[in-house]
Coordinates of C-alpha atoms in Angstrom, one line a residue:
Chain A
X1 CA 67.0 -14.7 25.7
X2 CA 63.9 -14.9 23.4
X3 CA 61.8 -16.0 26.3
X4 CA 62.8 -13.0 28.3
X5 CA 62.4 -10.6 25.4
X6 CA 59.0 -12.0 24.7
X7 CA 57.8 -11.6 28.3
X8 CA 58.8 -8.0 29.0
X9 CA 55.3 -6.8 28.1
X10 CA 53.9 -8.9 31.0
X11 CA 56.5 -7.4 33.3
X12 CA 55.3 -3.9 32.3
X13 CA 51.7 -5.0 32.9
X14 CA 52.5 -6.3 36.3
X15 CA 54.4 -3.2 37.3
X16 CA 51.6 -0.9 36.1
X17 CA 49.0 -3.0 37.9
X18 CA 50.9 -2.8 41.2
X19 CA 51.4 0.9 40.8
X20 CA 47.6 1.3 40.3
X21 CA 46.7 -1.0 43.2
X22 CA 49.2 0.6 45.5
X23 CA 47.8 4.1 44.7
X24 CA 44.2 2.9 45.4
X25 CA 45.3 1.4 48.8
X26 CA 47.8 4.0 50.0
X27 CA 46.4 7.4 49.0
X28 CA 43.8 9.2 51.1
X29 CA 42.7 11.6 48.4
X30 CA 39.7 10.2 46.6
X31 CA 40.7 11.8 43.2
X32 CA 44.1 10.0 43.5
X33 CA 42.3 6.8 44.3
X34 CA 40.3 7.1 41.1
X35 CA 43.5 7.8 39.2
X36 CA 45.1 4.7 40.7
X37 CA 42.0 2.7 39.6
X38 CA 42.5 4.0 36.1
X39 CA 46.1 2.9 35.9
X40 CA 45.0 -0.5 37.3
X41 CA 42.4 -0.8 34.5
X42 CA 44.8 0.4 31.8
X43 CA 47.3 -2.4 32.8
X44 CA 44.7 -5.0 32.0
X45 CA 43.9 -3.3 28.7
X46 CA 47.6 -3.3 27.8
X47 CA 47.7 -7.0 28.7
X48 CA 44.8 -7.7 26.2
X49 CA 46.5 -5.6 23.5
X50 CA 49.7 -7.6 24.0
X51 CA 47.7 -10.8 23.7
X52 CA 46.5 -10.0 20.2
X53 CA 50.0 -9.2 18.8
X54 CA 51.5 -11.8 16.5
X55 CA 55.2 -11.6 15.7
X56 CA 55.6 -9.9 12.3
X57 CA 51.8 -9.6 12.1
X58 CA 50.2 -6.7 10.3
X59 CA 46.8 -5.0 10.7
X60 CA 44.0 -7.5 10.0
X61 CA 42.8 -5.9 6.8
X62 CA 42.5 -7.9 3.5
X63 CA 44.1 -6.0 0.6
X64 CA 42.0 -5.6 -2.4
X65 CA 43.9 -7.4 -5.2
X66 CA 42.4 -7.0 -8.6
X67 CA 41.4 -10.4 -9.8
X68 CA 44.3 -12.1 -8.1
X69 CA 44.1 -14.6 -5.3
X70 CA 44.2 -13.4 -1.7
X71 CA 47.8 -13.5 -0.4
X72 CA 47.6 -16.2 2.2
X73 CA 51.3 -15.7 3.2
X74 CA 50.5 -12.5 5.1
X75 CA 50.5 -12.9 8.9
X76 CA 47.8 -10.9 10.7
X77 CA 47.6 -9.8 14.3
X78 CA 44.6 -11.1 16.2
X79 CA 42.0 -8.3 16.2
X80 CA 39.6 -9.9 18.7
X81 CA 41.3 -8.8 22.0
X82 CA 41.7 -5.3 20.6
X83 CA 38.0 -5.2 19.9
X84 CA 37.1 -6.5 23.3
X85 CA 39.2 -3.7 24.8
X86 CA 37.0 -1.1 23.1
X87 CA 34.3 -2.3 25.5
X88 CA 36.6 -2.3 28.5
X89 CA 37.7 1.3 27.7
X90 CA 34.1 2.4 27.7
X91 CA 33.6 0.6 31.0
X92 CA 36.7 2.4 32.4
X93 CA 35.4 5.8 31.3
X94 CA 32.0 5.2 32.8
X95 CA 33.6 4.1 36.1
X96 CA 35.8 7.1 36.2
X97 CA 33.0 9.5 35.3
X98 CA 30.8 8.0 38.0
X99 CA 33.6 8.0 40.5
X100 CA 34.5 11.6 39.9
X101 CA 30.8 12.6 40.1
X102 CA 30.6 10.9 43.5
X103 CA 33.8 12.8 44.5
X104 CA 32.1 16.1 43.6
X105 CA 29.0 15.2 45.6
X106 CA 31.2 14.1 48.6
X107 CA 33.1 17.5 48.3
X108 CA 29.8 19.3 48.4
X109 CA 28.5 17.3 51.4
X110 CA 31.6 17.1 53.5
X111 CA 33.8 19.9 52.3
X112 CA 36.8 17.6 51.8
X113 CA 37.9 14.6 49.7
X114 CA 40.6 13.3 52.1
X115 CA 39.6 9.9 53.3
X116 CA 41.0 10.3 56.8
X117 CA 39.1 13.5 57.3
X118 CA 35.9 11.9 56.0
X119 CA 36.2 9.1 58.6
X120 CA 36.9 11.7 61.3
X121 CA 33.8 13.7 60.4
X122 CA 31.6 10.6 60.2
X123 CA 32.8 9.5 63.7
X124 CA 32.2 12.9 65.3
X125 CA 28.9 13.6 63.6
X126 CA 27.2 10.3 64.2
X127 CA 24.7 9.8 61.4
Chain Y
X1 CA 8.8 -17.8 20.1
X2 CA 10.3 -19.8 22.9
X3 CA 13.6 -19.9 21.1
X4 CA 13.9 -16.1 21.3
X5 CA 13.1 -15.8 25.0
X6 CA 16.7 -15.6 26.3
X7 CA 17.4 -12.6 24.1
X8 CA 14.1 -10.9 24.9
X9 CA 14.7 -11.4 28.6
X10 CA 17.8 -9.2 28.5
X11 CA 16.7 -6.8 25.8
X12 CA 13.3 -5.9 27.3
X13 CA 14.6 -4.1 30.5
X14 CA 17.5 -2.7 28.5
X15 CA 15.2 -1.0 26.0
X16 CA 12.7 -0.1 28.7
X17 CA 15.3 1.9 30.7
X18 CA 15.8 4.8 28.3
X19 CA 12.0 4.9 27.8
X20 CA 11.8 6.0 31.5
X21 CA 13.9 9.0 30.6
X22 CA 11.4 9.9 27.8
X23 CA 8.3 9.5 30.0
X24 CA 9.7 11.6 32.9
X25 CA 6.5 11.7 34.9
X26 CA 7.2 9.8 38.2
X27 CA 3.9 7.9 38.4
X28 CA 3.8 6.9 34.8
X29 CA 7.5 5.7 35.0
X30 CA 6.7 3.7 38.1
X31 CA 3.8 1.9 36.4
X32 CA 5.9 1.3 33.3
X33 CA 8.9 -0.1 35.2
X34 CA 6.5 -2.4 37.2
X35 CA 4.9 -3.7 34.0
X36 CA 8.3 -4.4 32.5
X37 CA 9.4 -6.3 35.6
X38 CA 6.2 -8.3 35.5
X39 CA 6.7 -9.1 31.8
X40 CA 10.3 -10.2 32.5
X41 CA 9.0 -12.4 35.3
X42 CA 6.6 -14.0 33.0
X43 CA 9.4 -14.6 30.4
X44 CA 11.6 -16.1 33.1
X45 CA 8.8 -18.5 34.3
X46 CA 8.2 -19.6 30.8
X47 CA 11.9 -20.3 30.3
X48 CA 12.0 -22.2 33.5
X49 CA 9.1 -24.4 32.6
X50 CA 10.5 -24.9 29.1
X51 CA 14.0 -25.9 30.3
X52 CA 12.5 -28.3 33.0
X53 CA 10.6 -30.1 30.2
X54 CA 12.8 -29.8 27.1
X55 CA 16.3 -29.0 28.4
X56 CA 18.7 -26.3 27.5
X57 CA 17.8 -23.4 25.2
X58 CA 20.8 -22.1 23.2
X59 CA 20.5 -18.9 21.4
X60 CA 23.0 -17.6 18.8
X61 CA 23.0 -13.8 19.0
X62 CA 22.8 -12.2 15.6
X63 CA 22.7 -15.6 14.0
X64 CA 26.4 -16.2 14.6
X65 CA 26.8 -19.8 15.8
X66 CA 28.9 -20.5 18.9
X67 CA 31.8 -20.6 19.5
X68 CA 32.4 -17.7 17.1
X69 CA 29.4 -15.7 18.0
X70 CA 28.0 -14.9 21.4
X71 CA 25.8 -17.6 22.8
X72 CA 23.0 -17.1 25.3
X73 CA 22.6 -20.4 27.0
X74 CA 19.7 -21.1 29.4
X75 CA 19.5 -24.3 31.4
X76 CA 17.5 -24.9 34.5
X77 CA 20.0 -23.2 36.7
X78 CA 20.1 -20.0 34.6
X79 CA 16.3 -19.9 34.3
X80 CA 16.0 -20.5 38.1
X81 CA 18.2 -17.5 38.7
X82 CA 16.4 -15.3 36.2
X83 CA 13.1 -16.2 37.9
X84 CA 14.5 -15.0 41.2
X85 CA 15.9 -11.7 39.9
X86 CA 12.7 -10.8 38.0
X87 CA 10.4 -12.1 40.8
X88 CA 12.1 -9.9 43.4
X89 CA 12.1 -6.9 41.0
X90 CA 8.3 -7.4 40.4
X91 CA 7.8 -7.1 44.1
X92 CA 10.2 -4.3 44.9
X93 CA 9.1 -2.0 42.0
X94 CA 5.4 -1.6 42.8
X95 CA 6.3 -1.2 46.5
X96 CA 4.2 1.8 47.4
X97 CA 6.0 5.2 47.7
X98 CA 9.3 3.3 47.6
X99 CA 10.7 6.4 46.1
X100 CA 9.9 8.2 49.3
X101 CA 13.0 6.7 50.7
X102 CA 15.2 8.4 48.1
X103 CA 17.1 11.5 48.6
X104 CA 16.3 13.0 45.2
X105 CA 13.5 15.4 44.4
X106 CA 10.3 14.0 42.8
X107 CA 10.9 15.4 39.4
X108 CA 14.2 13.5 39.1
X109 CA 12.9 10.2 40.3
X110 CA 12.4 8.7 36.9
X111 CA 16.2 8.4 36.9
X112 CA 15.9 6.0 39.8
X113 CA 13.7 3.7 37.7
X114 CA 16.2 4.0 34.8
X115 CA 19.1 2.8 36.9
X116 CA 17.0 0.1 38.5
X117 CA 16.0 -1.4 35.1
X118 CA 19.6 -1.2 33.9
X119 CA 20.7 -3.0 37.1
X120 CA 18.1 -5.7 36.3
X121 CA 19.4 -5.9 32.7
X122 CA 22.9 -6.6 34.0
X123 CA 21.7 -9.2 36.5
X124 CA 19.6 -11.0 33.9
X125 CA 22.5 -10.8 31.4
X126 CA 24.8 -12.5 33.8
X127 CA 22.2 -15.2 34.4
X128 CA 21.6 -16.1 30.8
X129 CA 24.9 -15.6 28.9
X130 CA 27.2 -18.4 27.9
X131 CA 30.0 -16.1 26.9
X132 CA 32.8 -15.3 29.3
X133 CA 33.4 -11.7 28.1
X134 CA 29.7 -11.0 28.1
X135 CA 29.8 -11.9 31.8
X136 CA 32.3 -9.1 32.4
X137 CA 30.2 -6.6 30.5
X138 CA 27.0 -7.4 32.4
X139 CA 28.9 -7.4 35.7
X140 CA 30.0 -3.8 35.0
X141 CA 26.5 -2.8 33.9
X142 CA 25.1 -4.1 37.1
X143 CA 27.9 -2.6 39.2
X144 CA 27.7 0.9 37.7
X145 CA 24.0 1.1 38.1
X146 CA 24.1 -0.3 41.7
X147 CA 26.7 2.4 42.7
X148 CA 24.3 5.0 41.4
X149 CA 21.3 3.4 43.2
X150 CA 23.3 3.2 46.5
X151 CA 24.3 6.9 46.2
X152 CA 20.6 7.9 46.1
X153 CA 20.3 7.1 49.9
X154 CA 19.4 9.8 52.4
X155 CA 22.4 11.3 54.2
X156 CA 25.9 12.0 53.0
X157 CA 27.2 8.7 54.2
X158 CA 25.5 7.0 51.2
X159 CA 28.0 8.8 49.0
X160 CA 31.1 7.5 50.8
X161 CA 29.5 4.0 50.9
X162 CA 28.9 4.1 47.2
X163 CA 32.4 5.3 46.6
X164 CA 34.1 2.6 48.5
X165 CA 31.8 0.0 46.8
X166 CA 32.9 1.6 43.5
X167 CA 36.6 1.1 44.3
X168 CA 36.1 -2.5 45.5
X169 CA 33.7 -3.4 42.7
X170 CA 36.0 -2.0 40.0
X171 CA 38.9 -4.0 41.4
X172 CA 36.7 -7.1 41.4
X173 CA 35.5 -6.5 37.9
X174 CA 39.0 -5.9 36.5
X175 CA 40.2 -9.1 38.2
X176 CA 37.4 -11.0 36.3
X177 CA 38.5 -9.3 33.1
X178 CA 42.1 -10.3 33.6
X179 CA 41.1 -13.9 34.4
X180 CA 39.0 -14.0 31.1
X181 CA 42.1 -12.7 29.3
X182 CA 44.3 -15.4 30.7
X183 CA 41.8 -18.1 29.8
X184 CA 41.5 -16.6 26.3
X185 CA 45.2 -16.7 26.0
X186 CA 45.2 -20.4 26.8
X187 CA 42.2 -21.5 24.7
X188 CA 41.5 -18.9 22.0
X189 CA 37.8 -18.9 22.8
X190 CA 35.4 -16.9 24.9
X191 CA 32.5 -19.3 24.9
X192 CA 32.3 -20.9 28.3
X193 CA 31.5 -24.5 27.2
X194 CA 34.1 -24.4 24.5
X195 CA 36.6 -22.9 26.9
X196 CA 36.0 -25.7 29.4
X197 CA 36.8 -28.3 26.6
X198 CA 39.9 -26.5 25.4
X199 CA 41.2 -25.9 28.9
X200 CA 41.4 -29.7 29.6
X201 CA 44.8 -30.3 27.8
X202 CA 46.5 -27.3 29.5
X203 CA 45.0 -27.8 33.0
X204 CA 48.4 -28.2 34.7
X205 CA 49.8 -24.9 33.6
X206 CA 50.4 -22.0 36.0
X207 CA 48.5 -19.6 33.7
X208 CA 45.3 -21.6 34.3
X209 CA 45.9 -21.6 38.0
X210 CA 46.4 -17.8 38.0
X211 CA 43.3 -17.3 35.9
X212 CA 41.3 -19.4 38.4
X213 CA 42.7 -17.3 41.3
X214 CA 41.7 -14.0 39.6
X215 CA 38.2 -15.3 38.8
X216 CA 37.6 -16.5 42.3
X217 CA 38.8 -13.3 44.0
X218 CA 36.9 -11.1 41.5
X219 CA 33.7 -12.9 42.0
X220 CA 34.2 -13.2 45.7
X221 CA 34.5 -9.4 46.0
X222 CA 31.2 -9.0 44.3
X223 CA 29.7 -11.8 46.4
X224 CA 31.1 -10.4 49.7
X225 CA 32.7 -13.6 50.8
X226 CA 34.0 -13.2 54.4
X227 CA 37.3 -11.2 54.3
X228 CA 36.2 -9.3 51.1
X229 CA 32.9 -8.1 52.6
X230 CA 34.0 -4.7 53.8
X231 CA 32.0 -2.7 51.2
X232 CA 28.7 -4.5 52.0
X233 CA 27.5 -3.4 55.5
X234 CA 28.0 0.3 54.7
X235 CA 26.4 0.0 51.2
X236 CA 23.3 -1.8 52.5
X237 CA 23.0 0.5 55.5
X238 CA 23.1 3.8 53.7
X239 CA 21.4 2.8 50.4
X240 CA 17.6 3.5 50.2
X241 CA 15.8 0.6 51.8
X242 CA 14.1 -0.5 48.5
X243 CA 17.6 -0.6 46.9
X244 CA 19.0 -2.6 49.8
X245 CA 16.0 -5.0 49.4
X246 CA 16.7 -5.5 45.7
X247 CA 20.5 -5.7 45.8
X248 CA 20.7 -8.0 48.9
X249 CA 18.1 -10.3 47.3
X250 CA 19.6 -10.4 43.8
X251 CA 23.1 -8.9 43.2
X252 CA 25.0 -11.1 45.6
X253 CA 23.0 -14.1 44.5
X254 CA 23.9 -13.6 40.8
X255 CA 27.6 -13.2 41.9
X256 CA 27.3 -16.5 43.7
X257 CA 26.0 -18.0 40.5
X258 CA 29.0 -16.6 38.6
X259 CA 31.3 -18.2 41.1
X260 CA 29.5 -21.5 40.7
X261 CA 29.7 -21.3 36.9
X262 CA 33.4 -20.6 37.1
X263 CA 33.9 -23.6 39.4
X264 CA 31.8 -26.1 37.7
X265 CA 31.3 -25.0 34.1
X266 CA 34.7 -23.4 33.1
X267 CA 37.3 -25.2 35.3
X268 CA 35.3 -28.3 36.3
X269 CA 35.0 -29.9 39.7
X270 CA 37.8 -32.3 39.1
X271 CA 40.3 -29.4 38.8
X272 CA 38.9 -27.1 41.4
X273 CA 38.4 -29.7 44.1
X274 CA 40.7 -32.4 43.0
X275 CA 43.8 -30.5 42.0
X276 CA 43.5 -27.0 43.6
X277 CA 41.6 -28.1 46.7
X278 CA 39.5 -25.0 46.7
X279 CA 37.4 -26.4 49.5
X280 CA 40.3 -26.0 51.9
X281 CA 40.1 -22.3 51.4
X282 CA 36.4 -21.8 50.9
X283 CA 35.0 -24.0 53.7
X284 CA 36.9 -22.3 56.6
X285 CA 36.0 -18.9 55.1
X286 CA 32.4 -19.8 54.9
X287 CA 32.3 -21.1 58.4
X288 CA 34.1 -17.9 59.6
X289 CA 31.5 -15.8 57.7
X290 CA 28.6 -17.7 59.4
X291 CA 30.0 -17.0 62.8
X292 CA 31.6 -13.6 62.4
X293 CA 28.5 -12.3 60.5
X294 CA 26.0 -13.5 63.1
X295 CA 28.1 -12.3 66.0
X296 CA 28.7 -8.9 64.4
X297 CA 25.0 -8.6 63.7
X298 CA 24.2 -9.0 67.4
X299 CA 26.2 -5.9 68.3
X300 CA 24.6 -3.6 65.8
X301 CA 22.3 -0.7 66.9
X302 CA 21.0 0.1 63.4
X303 CA 18.6 -2.4 62.0
X304 CA 19.8 -2.1 58.4
X305 CA 23.4 -2.8 59.4
X306 CA 22.2 -5.7 61.5
X307 CA 20.5 -7.2 58.4
X308 CA 23.6 -6.5 56.3
X309 CA 25.8 -8.5 58.7
X310 CA 23.2 -11.2 58.7
X311 CA 23.5 -11.3 54.9
X312 CA 27.2 -11.9 55.3
X313 CA 26.5 -14.9 57.5
X314 CA 23.8 -16.2 55.0
X315 CA 26.3 -15.9 52.1
X316 CA 28.5 -18.1 54.2
X317 CA 25.9 -20.8 54.1
X318 CA 25.7 -20.6 50.3
X319 CA 29.4 -20.8 49.8
X320 CA 29.5 -23.6 52.3
X321 CA 27.1 -25.5 50.1
X322 CA 29.4 -24.9 47.1
X323 CA 32.5 -26.0 49.0
X324 CA 30.9 -29.4 49.8
X325 CA 31.3 -30.4 46.1
X326 CA 28.2 -32.6 46.2
X327 CA 24.7 -32.5 44.7
X328 CA 23.2 -32.2 48.2
X329 CA 25.5 -29.3 49.1
X330 CA 25.0 -27.4 45.9
X331 CA 21.3 -27.9 46.1
X332 CA 21.4 -26.5 49.6
X333 CA 23.3 -23.5 48.3
X334 CA 20.9 -22.9 45.5
X335 CA 17.8 -23.4 47.6
X336 CA 19.3 -21.0 50.2
X337 CA 20.0 -18.5 47.4
X338 CA 16.2 -18.5 46.6
X339 CA 15.0 -18.5 50.1
X340 CA 17.4 -16.0 51.4
X341 CA 16.5 -13.7 48.5
X342 CA 12.8 -13.9 49.6
X343 CA 13.4 -13.4 53.3
X344 CA 16.1 -10.7 53.1
X345 CA 14.3 -8.8 50.4
X346 CA 11.1 -9.0 52.6
X347 CA 13.0 -7.9 55.7
X348 CA 14.5 -4.9 54.0
X349 CA 11.1 -3.9 52.8
X350 CA 9.8 -4.3 56.4
X351 CA 12.6 -2.0 57.4
X352 CA 11.6 0.4 54.7
X353 CA 8.1 0.6 56.1
X354 CA 9.5 1.2 59.6
X355 CA 11.9 3.9 58.6
X356 CA 9.2 5.5 56.4
X357 CA 7.0 6.0 59.5
X358 CA 9.6 6.4 62.2
X359 CA 12.2 8.3 60.2
X360 CA 14.9 6.3 62.1
X361 CA 16.6 3.0 61.7
X362 CA 17.9 2.7 65.2
X363 CA 16.7 -0.3 67.0
X364 CA 16.1 1.5 70.3
X365 CA 13.7 3.9 68.6
X366 CA 11.4 0.9 67.7
X367 CA 10.4 0.2 71.3
X368 CA 6.8 -1.0 71.4
X369 CA 6.3 -0.8 67.7
X370 CA 4.4 -4.1 67.6
X371 CA 1.4 -2.2 69.0
X372 CA 1.4 0.6 66.5
X373 CA 2.5 -1.3 63.4
X374 CA 1.3 -4.8 64.1
X375 CA 1.4 -6.2 60.5
X376 CA 4.8 -4.9 59.8
X377 CA 6.2 -6.2 63.1
X378 CA 4.6 -9.6 62.5
X379 CA 6.2 -9.7 59.0
X380 CA 9.6 -8.9 60.7
X381 CA 9.1 -11.7 63.2
X382 CA 8.3 -14.3 60.5
X383 CA 11.2 -13.2 58.3
X384 CA 13.4 -13.4 61.4
X385 CA 12.3 -16.9 62.2
X386 CA 13.1 -17.8 58.6
X387 CA 16.6 -16.4 59.0
X388 CA 17.1 -18.6 62.1
X389 CA 15.7 -21.6 60.2
X390 CA 12.7 -22.5 62.3
X391 CA 10.7 -25.4 60.8
X392 CA 7.7 -24.2 58.7
X393 CA 9.7 -21.4 57.2
X394 CA 11.9 -21.4 54.1
X395 CA 15.1 -21.0 56.0
X396 CA 14.6 -24.4 57.6
X397 CA 14.5 -26.1 54.2
X398 CA 17.9 -24.7 53.0
X399 CA 19.6 -25.6 56.3
X400 CA 18.0 -29.0 56.1
X401 CA 19.7 -29.6 52.7
X402 CA 23.0 -28.2 53.9
X403 CA 23.0 -30.4 57.0
X404 CA 22.1 -33.3 54.8
X405 CA 25.0 -32.5 52.5
X406 CA 27.3 -32.5 55.5
X407 CA 26.0 -35.8 56.9
X408 CA 26.3 -37.5 53.5
X409 CA 30.0 -36.8 53.6
X410 CA 30.1 -38.0 57.2
X411 CA 31.1 -34.6 58.5
X412 CA 29.0 -34.5 61.6
X413 CA 31.1 -31.6 63.0
X414 CA 30.1 -29.5 60.0
X415 CA 26.4 -30.2 60.6
X416 CA 26.9 -29.2 64.2
X417 CA 28.6 -25.9 63.2
X418 CA 25.6 -25.1 60.9
X419 CA 23.2 -25.7 63.8
X420 CA 25.3 -23.6 66.2
X421 CA 25.5 -20.6 63.9
X422 CA 21.7 -20.8 63.4
X423 CA 21.4 -20.5 67.2
X424 CA 23.5 -17.3 67.0
X425 CA 20.8 -15.9 64.6
X426 CA 18.3 -16.3 67.4
X427 CA 20.4 -13.7 69.3
X428 CA 20.1 -10.9 66.7
X429 CA 16.6 -11.6 65.6
X430 CA 15.3 -11.8 69.2
X431 CA 17.2 -8.5 70.0
X432 CA 14.9 -6.7 67.6
X433 CA 11.7 -8.5 68.4
X434 CA 12.2 -8.0 72.1
X435 CA 12.4 -4.2 71.6
X436 CA 9.4 -4.2 69.3
X437 CA 7.2 -6.4 71.5
X438 CA 8.1 -5.9 75.1
X439 CA 9.6 -2.4 75.6
X440 CA 7.1 0.4 76.4
X441 CA 6.5 2.6 73.4
X442 CA 8.5 5.8 73.1
X443 CA 6.9 9.1 72.1
X444 CA 8.2 8.7 68.6
X445 CA 6.4 5.4 68.3
X446 CA 3.2 6.7 70.0
X447 CA 2.8 9.2 67.2
X448 CA 3.2 6.8 64.3
X449 CA 0.4 5.0 62.4
X450 CA 0.5 1.8 60.4
X451 CA 2.2 1.9 57.0
X452 CA -0.2 2.4 54.0
X453 CA -1.6 -0.7 52.3
X454 CA 0.5 -0.1 49.2
X455 CA 3.6 -0.6 51.4
X456 CA 2.2 -3.6 53.3
X457 CA 1.2 -5.9 50.5
X458 CA 4.6 -6.4 48.7
X459 CA 6.1 -7.1 52.1
X460 CA 3.5 -9.8 52.8
X461 CA 3.8 -11.3 49.4
X462 CA 7.6 -11.8 50.0
X463 CA 7.3 -12.8 53.7
X464 CA 4.2 -15.0 52.9
X465 CA 6.1 -16.8 50.2
X466 CA 8.9 -17.7 52.7
X467 CA 6.2 -19.6 54.7
X468 CA 4.7 -21.1 51.5
X469 CA 8.1 -22.3 50.4
X470 CA 8.8 -23.5 53.9
X471 CA 5.8 -25.8 53.8
X472 CA 5.6 -26.6 50.2
X473 CA 9.1 -27.7 49.3
X474 CA 8.6 -29.9 46.2
X475 CA 9.0 -27.1 43.7
X476 CA 12.1 -25.3 45.1
X477 CA 13.7 -28.6 46.1
X478 CA 13.1 -30.2 42.7
X479 CA 14.2 -27.2 40.6
X480 CA 17.3 -26.6 42.7
X481 CA 18.3 -30.2 42.6
X482 CA 17.9 -30.4 38.8
X483 CA 19.8 -27.1 38.6
X484 CA 22.6 -28.4 40.8
X485 CA 22.8 -31.6 38.7
X486 CA 22.9 -29.6 35.5
X487 CA 25.7 -27.3 36.9
X488 CA 27.7 -30.3 38.0
X489 CA 27.3 -31.9 34.6
X490 CA 25.4 -34.9 35.8
X491 CA 22.5 -34.4 33.4

């Protein structure tokens, strides 16, 4: 029971990841592809956040205790994976921004952002 | 001073990139970027000499010792790679009016140099870091800047090529991130050397196997290993020629190095080849890439697409070297990494010269070009011979090592396959040379004149060095062998 209860986070991650990947593969609209990519990246971010969680753990901040010893009994969550994800979030934003910028340029150049139409235009127009 | 070189190597181009934005003037920025590349090249050479003599340089960033802090770790293999990246950059950046192949107005071209330097930063970072998460960050810096660089190509198809590379590249990068997460879960460390030690007791678990799978697939997407190569032909065809030259010569090479690091440094040859039998997957795929790439190249009508498919075949040789799991094989892979960087970089610059004058990259438009642009055409011929692996060129040396690796293991059939696929290269190289040399010139060719000297000399430095390293093999051979032994943990 405990094993299942402890693993549901990973199930969520896998489901999210598959939703993201499926969207990227199946949708023709480039904006929807970018959204799928975003969901895909978020699933990995959730995975890292789940990694850092310790049962019963609290935020990793030492309480200032006046003159007393630090309370060593307190359980802290692991902050490192969370900090790593700050970087990953920034990377995700940069990718999304660049992707959407490309979509805008593609819309200007082709007049459409549907992949099947882009392929058709390229095949008809040669170079 | 030497102790700080690994950090300076990465920080120099990183800080130089925003300076480009401040300088703005196209010519000033061009000179500035070139100087930065040359300085980085000097640093890389110094590190290579230092590591050959004194062994590994370890640098604790911010004074935090590993495994807690981020460690930059430079051994012969890393320094070798940094030398290749900076060396190619120092030749591509001064390349004449390289910016003439860009689709952006002159007053915006400083941004090209900014993206170029950032791309170089990422590649150098991947080469020198000893920290797994750092690898991911630098992979993304490289990828984001290379999507931008590819989108600068002329014609709207550069945009769709960049977009599909962005989708593929992001999936690859995220796979690497997930793999690092799984490894961190099992070991609690991000330092590669420390991770390798702590993985040992838990090697049998499924988590480690899954992590290895994600690592390999992620790195293979970036490297364009055979079935995951879809993004590459389009990206190299529609990117500006200077960008194709730089990326084909460095980006895939650094990804190869990441894959090698994953295999030998993190998981170890005993696990990868002994337990998982990775060679059963990688060797057939490499052989398929060698043949499919070469055959596809023969049917191309655009010269850049031809070179892109040829790259796919050449990547096959490199991964084949890795899959042999021997010092000879890996040496062959690393020598080929260096040699292919030189010749493919040189060939793409040749193509840049041709398209600059002809305004076309169709092979049929190049009829009789040898008469009008003799030096450029000769450079193409020599580069092509090197792709085939004719003795006296660099390509011969790498294939020699690979064939040796196959023979040491008693796999004569493998040696024969390497030779057969080299013969296929004759097909696509001859196809271009025949048109250039034997066909009567078209009107388009009659009206061209030779490329300016500023575009000729970088081409000849690169193509010339394929001949130099084809005849004088002590240096590349020794360095690559030491690098291979270091990677396999034999030194």
